[in-house]
Coordinates of C-alpha atoms in Angstrom, one line a residue:
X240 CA 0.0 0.0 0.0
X241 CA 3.0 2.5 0.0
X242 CA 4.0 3.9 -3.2
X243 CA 6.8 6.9 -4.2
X244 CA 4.9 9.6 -2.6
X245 CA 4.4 8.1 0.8
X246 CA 7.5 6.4 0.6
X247 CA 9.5 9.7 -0.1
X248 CA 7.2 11.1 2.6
X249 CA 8.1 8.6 4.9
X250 CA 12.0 9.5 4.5
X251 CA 11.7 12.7 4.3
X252 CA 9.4 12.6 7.2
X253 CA 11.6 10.3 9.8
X254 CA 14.8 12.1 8.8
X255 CA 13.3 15.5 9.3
X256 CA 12.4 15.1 13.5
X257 CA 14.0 17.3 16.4
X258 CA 17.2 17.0 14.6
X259 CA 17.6 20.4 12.7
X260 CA 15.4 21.4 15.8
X261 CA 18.1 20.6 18.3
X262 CA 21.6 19.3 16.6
X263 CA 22.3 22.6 15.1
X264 CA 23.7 23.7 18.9
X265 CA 25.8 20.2 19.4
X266 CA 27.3 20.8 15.6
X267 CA 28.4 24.2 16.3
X268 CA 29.5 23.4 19.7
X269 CA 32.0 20.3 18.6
X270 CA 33.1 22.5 15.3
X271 CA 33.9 25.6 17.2
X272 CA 32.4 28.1 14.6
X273 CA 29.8 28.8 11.9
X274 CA 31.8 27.8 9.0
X275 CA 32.9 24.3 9.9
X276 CA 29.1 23.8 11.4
X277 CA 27.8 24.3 7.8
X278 CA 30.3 22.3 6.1
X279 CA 29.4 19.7 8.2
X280 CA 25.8 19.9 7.8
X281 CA 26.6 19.7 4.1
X282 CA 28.9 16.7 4.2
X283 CA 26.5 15.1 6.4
X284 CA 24.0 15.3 3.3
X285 CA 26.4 14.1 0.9
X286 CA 27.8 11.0 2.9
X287 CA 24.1 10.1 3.4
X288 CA 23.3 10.2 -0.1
X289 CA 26.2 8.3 -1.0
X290 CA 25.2 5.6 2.0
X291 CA 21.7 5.3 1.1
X292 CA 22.9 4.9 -2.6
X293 CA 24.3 1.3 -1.4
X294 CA 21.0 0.7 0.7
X295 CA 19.4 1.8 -2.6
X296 CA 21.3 -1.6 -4.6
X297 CA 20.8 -3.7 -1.2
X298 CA 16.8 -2.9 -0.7
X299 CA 16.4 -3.6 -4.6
X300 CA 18.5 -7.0 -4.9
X301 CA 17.0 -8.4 -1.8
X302 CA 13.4 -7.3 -1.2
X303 CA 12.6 -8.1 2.4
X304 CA 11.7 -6.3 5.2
X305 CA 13.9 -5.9 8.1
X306 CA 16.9 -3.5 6.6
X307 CA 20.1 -4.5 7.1
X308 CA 18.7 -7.7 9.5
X309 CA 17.8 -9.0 6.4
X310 CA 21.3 -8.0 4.4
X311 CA 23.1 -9.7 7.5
X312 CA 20.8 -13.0 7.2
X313 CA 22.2 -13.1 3.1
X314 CA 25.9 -12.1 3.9
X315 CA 27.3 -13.3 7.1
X316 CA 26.5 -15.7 10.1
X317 CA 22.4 -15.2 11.3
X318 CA 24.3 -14.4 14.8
X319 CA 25.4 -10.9 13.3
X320 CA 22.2 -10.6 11.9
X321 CA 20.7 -11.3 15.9
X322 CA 23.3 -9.1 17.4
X323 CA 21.9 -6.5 15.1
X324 CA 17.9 -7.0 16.2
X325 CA 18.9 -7.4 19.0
X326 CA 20.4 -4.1 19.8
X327 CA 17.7 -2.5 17.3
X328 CA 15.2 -4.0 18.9
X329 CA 15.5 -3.4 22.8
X330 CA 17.5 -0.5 22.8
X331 CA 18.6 2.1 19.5
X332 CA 14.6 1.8 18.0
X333 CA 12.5 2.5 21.0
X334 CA 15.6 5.2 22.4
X335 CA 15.4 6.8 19.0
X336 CA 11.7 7.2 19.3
X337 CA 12.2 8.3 23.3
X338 CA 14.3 11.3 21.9
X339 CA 12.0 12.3 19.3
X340 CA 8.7 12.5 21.5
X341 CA 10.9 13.9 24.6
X342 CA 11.6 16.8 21.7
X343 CA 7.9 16.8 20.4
X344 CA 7.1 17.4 24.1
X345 CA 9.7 20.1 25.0
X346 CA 8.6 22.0 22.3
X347 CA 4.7 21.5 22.8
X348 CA 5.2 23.0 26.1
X349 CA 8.0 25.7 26.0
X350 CA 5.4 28.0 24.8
X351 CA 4.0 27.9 28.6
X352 CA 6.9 28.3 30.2
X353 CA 8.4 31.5 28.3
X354 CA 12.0 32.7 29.7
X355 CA 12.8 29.0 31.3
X356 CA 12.7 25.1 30.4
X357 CA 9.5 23.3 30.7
X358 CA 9.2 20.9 34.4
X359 CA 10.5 17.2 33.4
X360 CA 7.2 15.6 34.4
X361 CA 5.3 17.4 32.1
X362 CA 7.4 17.0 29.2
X363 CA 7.8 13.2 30.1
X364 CA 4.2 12.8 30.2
X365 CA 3.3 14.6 26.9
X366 CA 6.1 12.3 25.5
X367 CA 4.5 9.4 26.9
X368 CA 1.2 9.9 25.5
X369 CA 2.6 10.9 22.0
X370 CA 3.7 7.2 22.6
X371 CA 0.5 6.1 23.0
X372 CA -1.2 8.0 20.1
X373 CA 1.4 6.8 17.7
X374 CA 1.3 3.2 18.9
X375 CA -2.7 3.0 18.4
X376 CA -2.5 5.0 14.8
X377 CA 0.2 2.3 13.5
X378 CA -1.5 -0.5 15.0
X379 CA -4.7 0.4 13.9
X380 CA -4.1 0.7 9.6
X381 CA -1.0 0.7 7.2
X382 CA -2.7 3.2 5.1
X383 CA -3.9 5.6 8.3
X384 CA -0.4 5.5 9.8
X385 CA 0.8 6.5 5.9
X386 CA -2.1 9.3 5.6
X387 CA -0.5 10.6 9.2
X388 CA 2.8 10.3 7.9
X389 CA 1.8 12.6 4.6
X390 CA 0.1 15.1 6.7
X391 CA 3.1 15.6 8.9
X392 CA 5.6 15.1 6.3
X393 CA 4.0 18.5 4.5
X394 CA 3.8 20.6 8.0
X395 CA 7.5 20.2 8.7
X396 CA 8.3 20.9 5.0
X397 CA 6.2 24.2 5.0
X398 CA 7.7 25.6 8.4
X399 CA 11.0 24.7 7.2
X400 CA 10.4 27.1 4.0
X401 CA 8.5 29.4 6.2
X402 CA 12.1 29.6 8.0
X403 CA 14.2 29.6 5.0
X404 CA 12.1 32.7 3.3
X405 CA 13.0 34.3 6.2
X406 CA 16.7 34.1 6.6
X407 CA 16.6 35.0 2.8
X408 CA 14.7 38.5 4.1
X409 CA 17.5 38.8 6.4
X410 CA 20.2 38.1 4.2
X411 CA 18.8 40.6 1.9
X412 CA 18.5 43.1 4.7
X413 CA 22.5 43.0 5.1
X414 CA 22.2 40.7 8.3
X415 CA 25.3 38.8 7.4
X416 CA 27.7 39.8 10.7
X417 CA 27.4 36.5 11.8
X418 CA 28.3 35.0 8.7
X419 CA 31.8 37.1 8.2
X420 CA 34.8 35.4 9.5
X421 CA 33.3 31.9 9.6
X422 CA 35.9 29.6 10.5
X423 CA 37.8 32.4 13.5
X424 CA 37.5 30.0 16.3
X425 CA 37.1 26.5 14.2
X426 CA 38.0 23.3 16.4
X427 CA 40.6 21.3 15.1
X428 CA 40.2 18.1 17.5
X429 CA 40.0 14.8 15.7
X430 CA 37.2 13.6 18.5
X431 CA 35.8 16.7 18.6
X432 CA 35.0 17.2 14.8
X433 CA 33.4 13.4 14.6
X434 CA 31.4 14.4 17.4
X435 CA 30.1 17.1 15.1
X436 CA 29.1 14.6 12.3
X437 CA 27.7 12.4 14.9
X438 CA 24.9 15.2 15.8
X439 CA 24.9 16.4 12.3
X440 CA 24.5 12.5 10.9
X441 CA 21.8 12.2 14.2
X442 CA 19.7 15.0 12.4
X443 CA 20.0 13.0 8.9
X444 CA 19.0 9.9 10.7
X445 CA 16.4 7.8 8.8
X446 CA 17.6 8.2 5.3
X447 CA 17.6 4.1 5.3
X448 CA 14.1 3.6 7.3
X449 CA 12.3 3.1 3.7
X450 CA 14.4 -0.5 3.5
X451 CA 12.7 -1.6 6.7
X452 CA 9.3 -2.0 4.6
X453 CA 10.2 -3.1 1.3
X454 CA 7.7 -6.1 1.2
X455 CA 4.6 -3.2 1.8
X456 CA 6.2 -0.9 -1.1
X457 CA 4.4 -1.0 -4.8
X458 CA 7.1 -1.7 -7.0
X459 CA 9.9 -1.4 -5.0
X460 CA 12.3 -1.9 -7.8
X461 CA 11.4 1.5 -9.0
X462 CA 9.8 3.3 -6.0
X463 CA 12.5 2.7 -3.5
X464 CA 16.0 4.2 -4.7
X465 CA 13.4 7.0 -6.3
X466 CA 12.2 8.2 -2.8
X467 CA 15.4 7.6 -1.4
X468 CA 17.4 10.1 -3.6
X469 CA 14.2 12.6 -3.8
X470 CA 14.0 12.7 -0.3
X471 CA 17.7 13.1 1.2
X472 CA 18.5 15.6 -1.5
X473 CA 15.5 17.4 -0.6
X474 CA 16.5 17.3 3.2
X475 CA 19.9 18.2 2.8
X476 CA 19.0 21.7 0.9
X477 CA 16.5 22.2 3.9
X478 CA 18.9 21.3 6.7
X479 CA 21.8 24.1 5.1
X480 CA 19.9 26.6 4.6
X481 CA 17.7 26.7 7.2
X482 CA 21.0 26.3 9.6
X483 CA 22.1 29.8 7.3
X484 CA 18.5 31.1 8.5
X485 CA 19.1 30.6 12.0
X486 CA 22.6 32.8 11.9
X487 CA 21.0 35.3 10.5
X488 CA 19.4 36.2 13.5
X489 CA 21.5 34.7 16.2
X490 CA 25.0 34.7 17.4
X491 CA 26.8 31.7 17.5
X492 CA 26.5 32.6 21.7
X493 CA 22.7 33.2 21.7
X494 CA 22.5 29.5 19.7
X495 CA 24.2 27.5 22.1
X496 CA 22.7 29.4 25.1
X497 CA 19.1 28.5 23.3
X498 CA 17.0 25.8 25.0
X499 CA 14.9 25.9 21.5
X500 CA 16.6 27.0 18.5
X501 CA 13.7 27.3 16.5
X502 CA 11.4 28.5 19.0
X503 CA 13.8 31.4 19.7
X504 CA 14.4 32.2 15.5
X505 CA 10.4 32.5 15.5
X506 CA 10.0 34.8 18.3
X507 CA 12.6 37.2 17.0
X508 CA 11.7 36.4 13.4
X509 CA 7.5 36.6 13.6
X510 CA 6.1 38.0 16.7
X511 CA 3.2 38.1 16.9
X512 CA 2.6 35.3 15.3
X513 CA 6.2 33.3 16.5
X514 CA 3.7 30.4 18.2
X515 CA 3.3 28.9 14.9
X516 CA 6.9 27.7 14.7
X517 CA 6.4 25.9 18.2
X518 CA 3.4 24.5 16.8
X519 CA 5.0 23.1 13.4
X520 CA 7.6 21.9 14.9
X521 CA 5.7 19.9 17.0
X522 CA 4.6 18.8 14.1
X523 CA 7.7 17.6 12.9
X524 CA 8.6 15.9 15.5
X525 CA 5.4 14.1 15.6
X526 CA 5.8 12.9 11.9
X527 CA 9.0 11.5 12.5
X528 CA 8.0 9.9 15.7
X529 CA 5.2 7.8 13.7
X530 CA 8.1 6.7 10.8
X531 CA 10.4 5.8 13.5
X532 CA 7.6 3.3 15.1
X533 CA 6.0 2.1 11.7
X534 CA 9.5 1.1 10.9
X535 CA 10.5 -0.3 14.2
X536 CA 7.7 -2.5 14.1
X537 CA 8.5 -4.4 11.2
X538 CA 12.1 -5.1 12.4
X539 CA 10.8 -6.7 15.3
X540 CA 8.2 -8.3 13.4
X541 CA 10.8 -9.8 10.7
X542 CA 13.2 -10.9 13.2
X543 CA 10.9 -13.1 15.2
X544 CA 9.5 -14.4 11.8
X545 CA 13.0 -15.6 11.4
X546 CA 13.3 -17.1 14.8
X547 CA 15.6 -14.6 16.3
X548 CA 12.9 -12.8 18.6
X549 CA 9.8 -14.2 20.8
X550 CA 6.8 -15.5 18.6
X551 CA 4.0 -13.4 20.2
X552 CA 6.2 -10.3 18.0
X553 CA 6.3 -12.2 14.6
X554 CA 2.1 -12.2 14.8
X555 CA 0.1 -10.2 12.5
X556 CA -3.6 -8.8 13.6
X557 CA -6.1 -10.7 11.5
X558 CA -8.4 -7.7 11.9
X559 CA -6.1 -4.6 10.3
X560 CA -3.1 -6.9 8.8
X561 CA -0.5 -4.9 10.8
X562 CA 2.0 -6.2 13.2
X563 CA 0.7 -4.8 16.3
X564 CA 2.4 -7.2 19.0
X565 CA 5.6 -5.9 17.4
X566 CA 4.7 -1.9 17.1
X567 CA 3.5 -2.2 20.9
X568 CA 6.7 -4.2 21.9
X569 CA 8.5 -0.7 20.5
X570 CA 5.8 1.6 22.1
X571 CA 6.5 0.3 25.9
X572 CA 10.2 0.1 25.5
X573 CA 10.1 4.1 24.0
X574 CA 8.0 4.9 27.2
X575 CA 10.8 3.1 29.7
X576 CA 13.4 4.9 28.4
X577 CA 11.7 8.1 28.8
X578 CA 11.8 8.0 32.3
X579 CA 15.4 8.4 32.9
X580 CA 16.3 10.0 29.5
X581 CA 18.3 12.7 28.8
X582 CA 18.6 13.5 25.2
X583 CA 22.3 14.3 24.5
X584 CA 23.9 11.4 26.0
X585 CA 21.0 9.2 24.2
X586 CA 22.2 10.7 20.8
X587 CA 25.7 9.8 21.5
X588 CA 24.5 6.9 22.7
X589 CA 22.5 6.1 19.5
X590 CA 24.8 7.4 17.0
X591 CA 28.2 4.7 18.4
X592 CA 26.1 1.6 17.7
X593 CA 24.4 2.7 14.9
X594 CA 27.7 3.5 12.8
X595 CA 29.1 0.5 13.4
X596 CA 25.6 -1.2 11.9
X597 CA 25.8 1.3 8.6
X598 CA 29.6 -0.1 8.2
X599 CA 28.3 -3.8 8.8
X600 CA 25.7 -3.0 6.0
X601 CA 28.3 -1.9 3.6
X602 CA 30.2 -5.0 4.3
X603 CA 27.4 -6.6 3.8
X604 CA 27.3 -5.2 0.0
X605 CA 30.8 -5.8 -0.6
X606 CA 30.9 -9.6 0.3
X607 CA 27.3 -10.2 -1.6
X608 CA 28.9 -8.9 -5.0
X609 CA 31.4 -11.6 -4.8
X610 CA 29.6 -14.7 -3.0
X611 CA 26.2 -13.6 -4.7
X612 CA 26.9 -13.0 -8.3
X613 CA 24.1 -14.7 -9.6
X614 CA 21.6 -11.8 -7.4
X615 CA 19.7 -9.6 -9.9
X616 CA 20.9 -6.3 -9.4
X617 CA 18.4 -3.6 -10.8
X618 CA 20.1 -0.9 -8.9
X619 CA 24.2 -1.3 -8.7
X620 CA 26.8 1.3 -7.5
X621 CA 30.4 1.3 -7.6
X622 CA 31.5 -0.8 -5.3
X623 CA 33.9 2.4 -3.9
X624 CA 30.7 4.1 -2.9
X625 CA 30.5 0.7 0.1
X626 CA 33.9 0.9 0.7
X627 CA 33.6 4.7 1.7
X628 CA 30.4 3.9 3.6
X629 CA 32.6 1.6 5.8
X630 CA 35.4 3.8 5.9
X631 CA 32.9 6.8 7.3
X632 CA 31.8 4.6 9.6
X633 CA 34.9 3.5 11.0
X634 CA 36.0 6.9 11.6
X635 CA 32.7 8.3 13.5
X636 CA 32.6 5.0 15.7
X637 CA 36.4 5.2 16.9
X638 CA 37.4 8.7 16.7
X639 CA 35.7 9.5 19.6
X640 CA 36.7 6.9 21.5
X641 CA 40.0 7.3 20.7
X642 CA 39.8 11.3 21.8
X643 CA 37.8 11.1 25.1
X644 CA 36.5 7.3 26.0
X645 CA 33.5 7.5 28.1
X646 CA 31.9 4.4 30.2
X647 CA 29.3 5.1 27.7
X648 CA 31.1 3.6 25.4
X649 CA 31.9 0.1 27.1
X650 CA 28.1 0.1 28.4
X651 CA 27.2 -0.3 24.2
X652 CA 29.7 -2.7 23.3
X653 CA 29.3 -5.3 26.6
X654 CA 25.4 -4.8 25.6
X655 CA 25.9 -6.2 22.0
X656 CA 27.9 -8.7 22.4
X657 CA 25.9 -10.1 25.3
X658 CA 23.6 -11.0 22.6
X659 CA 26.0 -13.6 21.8
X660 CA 25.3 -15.9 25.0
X661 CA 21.5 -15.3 24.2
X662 CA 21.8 -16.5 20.7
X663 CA 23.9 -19.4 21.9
X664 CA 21.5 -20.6 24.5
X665 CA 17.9 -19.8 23.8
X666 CA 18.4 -19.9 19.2
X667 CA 21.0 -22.3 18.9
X668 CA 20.8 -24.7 21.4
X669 CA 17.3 -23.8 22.3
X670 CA 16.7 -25.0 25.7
X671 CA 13.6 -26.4 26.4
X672 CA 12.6 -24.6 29.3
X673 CA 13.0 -21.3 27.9
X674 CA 10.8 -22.8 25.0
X675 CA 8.3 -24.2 27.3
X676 CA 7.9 -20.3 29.3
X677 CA 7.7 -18.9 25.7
X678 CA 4.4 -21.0 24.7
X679 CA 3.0 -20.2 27.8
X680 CA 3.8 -16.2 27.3
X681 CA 2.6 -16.6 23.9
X682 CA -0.7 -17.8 24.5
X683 CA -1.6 -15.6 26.8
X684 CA 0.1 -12.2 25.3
X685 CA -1.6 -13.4 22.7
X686 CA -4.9 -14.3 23.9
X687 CA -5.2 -10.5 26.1
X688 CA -3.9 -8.8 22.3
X689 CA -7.2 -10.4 20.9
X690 CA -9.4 -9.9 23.8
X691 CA -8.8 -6.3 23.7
X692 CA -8.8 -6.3 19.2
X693 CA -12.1 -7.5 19.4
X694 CA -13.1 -5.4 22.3
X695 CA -13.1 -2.1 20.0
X696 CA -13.9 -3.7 17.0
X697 CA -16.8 -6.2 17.8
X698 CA -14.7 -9.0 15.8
X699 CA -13.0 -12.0 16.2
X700 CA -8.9 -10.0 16.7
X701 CA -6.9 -12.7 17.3
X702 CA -3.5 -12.4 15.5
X703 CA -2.5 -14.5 12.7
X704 CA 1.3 -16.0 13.2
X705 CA 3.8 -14.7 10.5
X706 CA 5.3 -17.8 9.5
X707 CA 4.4 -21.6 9.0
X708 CA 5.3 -23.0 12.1
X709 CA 3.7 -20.6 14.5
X710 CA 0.4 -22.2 16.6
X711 CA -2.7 -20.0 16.4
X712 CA -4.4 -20.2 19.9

């Protein structure tokens, strides 16, 4: 049911969240001045063109769900393919949505509190029942999550050339002081600069999120490298110049000191009328909340299809055909990690694991062009364009390890690799009493999904398992 439009809505809508929102302070803070900080936004767009250029052949030769789960299960061992679920799964999926409804909520509400930062409770709680919301809406239809999607995917995109008409007015009115000497003040720390592409790459996050649902795309030969290069080369204009729009009314001092960049551009910018950035933005943020869990979903749905996750996720509601064990799963998760969250270390956190999947993916690419020759391939790139994927991502997962190594750091890699006595015990040796407490937690799970299915829609809701050898209760 999703074709180009909604598909290029659907990138365009995850990648464009609380990033350009919030990242533009972390960029310029790790680059040291304006110059570098745009250059970096700019290379950020180009590497993630050139990156989802190799999803592009990947999604098109193999036409699964799942992402790069799926171009793990075809390249290498299915334990790298687990390790990846399962750090997707339990924590980078549901943390990723955590940030972007902790942002939807901080800027719902900083309108209220003018002159300081919202109270934590409240913003948790709004963040929590964006949650919610977005949970019932995917869970509910495909096509109603995709009609949310378009409708958010066309607010962000009109308050972002709302913002970019404006920095043009400034421009034009000689406003330039903060653009002259650009680069006075530039960092020129190794760490320092990747933690700059790691906020800047954060903002351009989801340019890949299209490959999650290839099975639901029509024609996804076609439709799928389409959207992607429409939509990150539409992004990556937006993100430069509306980061030239917010200079043109702020010093590089008055952006950092900023609690919300945008929030601040609109009420020097358009007062009286500077709530409607607040209000768009929230918008934004809301849009790309709903990609991140529609996506989310079918990762954990595809992975227990495959036998890598509990059954109860690879289940399919009979009622609205939409893996709604799975998008809950997410939806719960996102809501525990709200309660201790705190969203700058969660981007760091996000961005170290994440890399090192990217550079696994391009791997992934490389070894399938020489074990998998016989692969139709209606999209191929030069194979350099992998190699410099994996290259990128080798520099942005150790350069900052290498300049300041943080427990942070250890924490991430002990928490993959634990995955390895999981898959060990409970996949490949598959002990018997961990399969006897699954059946039981199956039935049940899914026995209360149905109850409460057929509860709001006066029909039989039980869910339908994915694959063959699944027991319907």
């Amino acid at each position: 049911q999703v074709g180009l439009f909604s598909g290029t809505c659907l990138i365009v809508g995850t990648i464009i969240g609380s990033g350009i929102f919030i990242s533009p302070k972390a960029v310029l803070l790790y680059s040291g001045a304006v110059g570098p900080c745009l250059l970096i936004w700019a290379a950020c767009g180009v590497l993630s063109i050139l990156g989802a250029l190799c999803y592009a052949e990947l999604g098109t030769t193999i036409t699964k769900s799942g992402g790069d789960y799926s171009y793990y299960l075809e390249a290498f061992h299915p334990i790298v393919a687990f390790l990846f679920s399962w750090t997707m799964v339990i924590v980078l999926k549901p943390s990723s949505l955590a940030i972007i409804t902790l942002s939807f909520a901080e800027y719902v509400s900083s309108p209220f509190y003018p002159g300081c930062s919202p109270p934590i409770i409240i913003t948790k709680f709004l963040a929590a029942t964006a949650i919610l919301l977005i949970v019932t809406v995917n869970s509910l239809s495909v096509r109603l999550a995709s009609y949310v999607q378009n409708f958010f995917t066309t607010a962000k995109l009109l308050i972002i050339f709302v913002i970019v008409i404006a920095g043009v007015v400034m421009l034009a009115q000689g406003k330039t002081q903060n653009l002259s000497n650009a680069f006075e003040g530039a960092s020129t720390s190794f760490g320092a600069i990747g933690l700059a592409f790691y906020n800047g790459f954060w903002a351009y996050d989801g340019w890949n999120q299209l490959n999650f649902i290839t099975e639901e795309l029509k024609n996804p030969h076609r439709n799928l490298p389409l959207a992607i290069l429409i939509g990150i080369s539409l992004v990556s204009v937006c993100y430069v110049l509306v980061n030239v729009a917010y200079f043109t009314v702020m010093t590089p001092s008055e952006l950092l000191l900023s609690p919300a960049v945008a929030v601040t551009f609109g009420d020097r910018v358009f007062y009286p009328l500077s709530w409607i950035v607040p209000l768009f933005v929230a918008f934004s943020t809301f849009g790309a909340a709903n990609g991140s869990c529609f996506t989310a979903g079918r990762l954990s749905y595809v992975s227990s299809r495959e036998g890598h996750m509990v059954q109860i996720l690879s289940f399919i509601s009979l009622k609205h055909c939409t893996p709604s064990p799975a998008i809950i799963f997410n939806g719960l998760l996102a809501i525990c990690y709200i309660i201790p969250a705190d969203i700058g270390t969660l981007i760091n956190y996000f961005s170290f694991a994440q890399w090192g999947f990217y550079g696994m993916s391009a791997l992934a690419l490389i070894v399938l062009r020489f074990t998998r020759k016989d692969l139709h391939r209606p999209v191929k790139v030069p194979i350099v364009l992998a190699f410099l994927l994996a290259l990128v991502s080798c520099y942005l997962v150790l350069a900052p390890i290498i300049d300041k190594p943080t427990i942070e750091y250890l924490y991430c890699s002990i928490f993959i690799f634990s995955g390895v006595i999981l898959y060990y015990f409970f996949i490949y040796r598959k002990v018997k009493w961990a399969q006897r407490i699954s059946r039981v937690i199956t039935t049940y799970l899914q026995l209360l999904i149905g109850f409460y299915t057929s509860m709001f829609n006066n029909a039989d809701g039980a869910s339908l398992p994915a694959h063959k050898n699944a027991v319907l209760h």
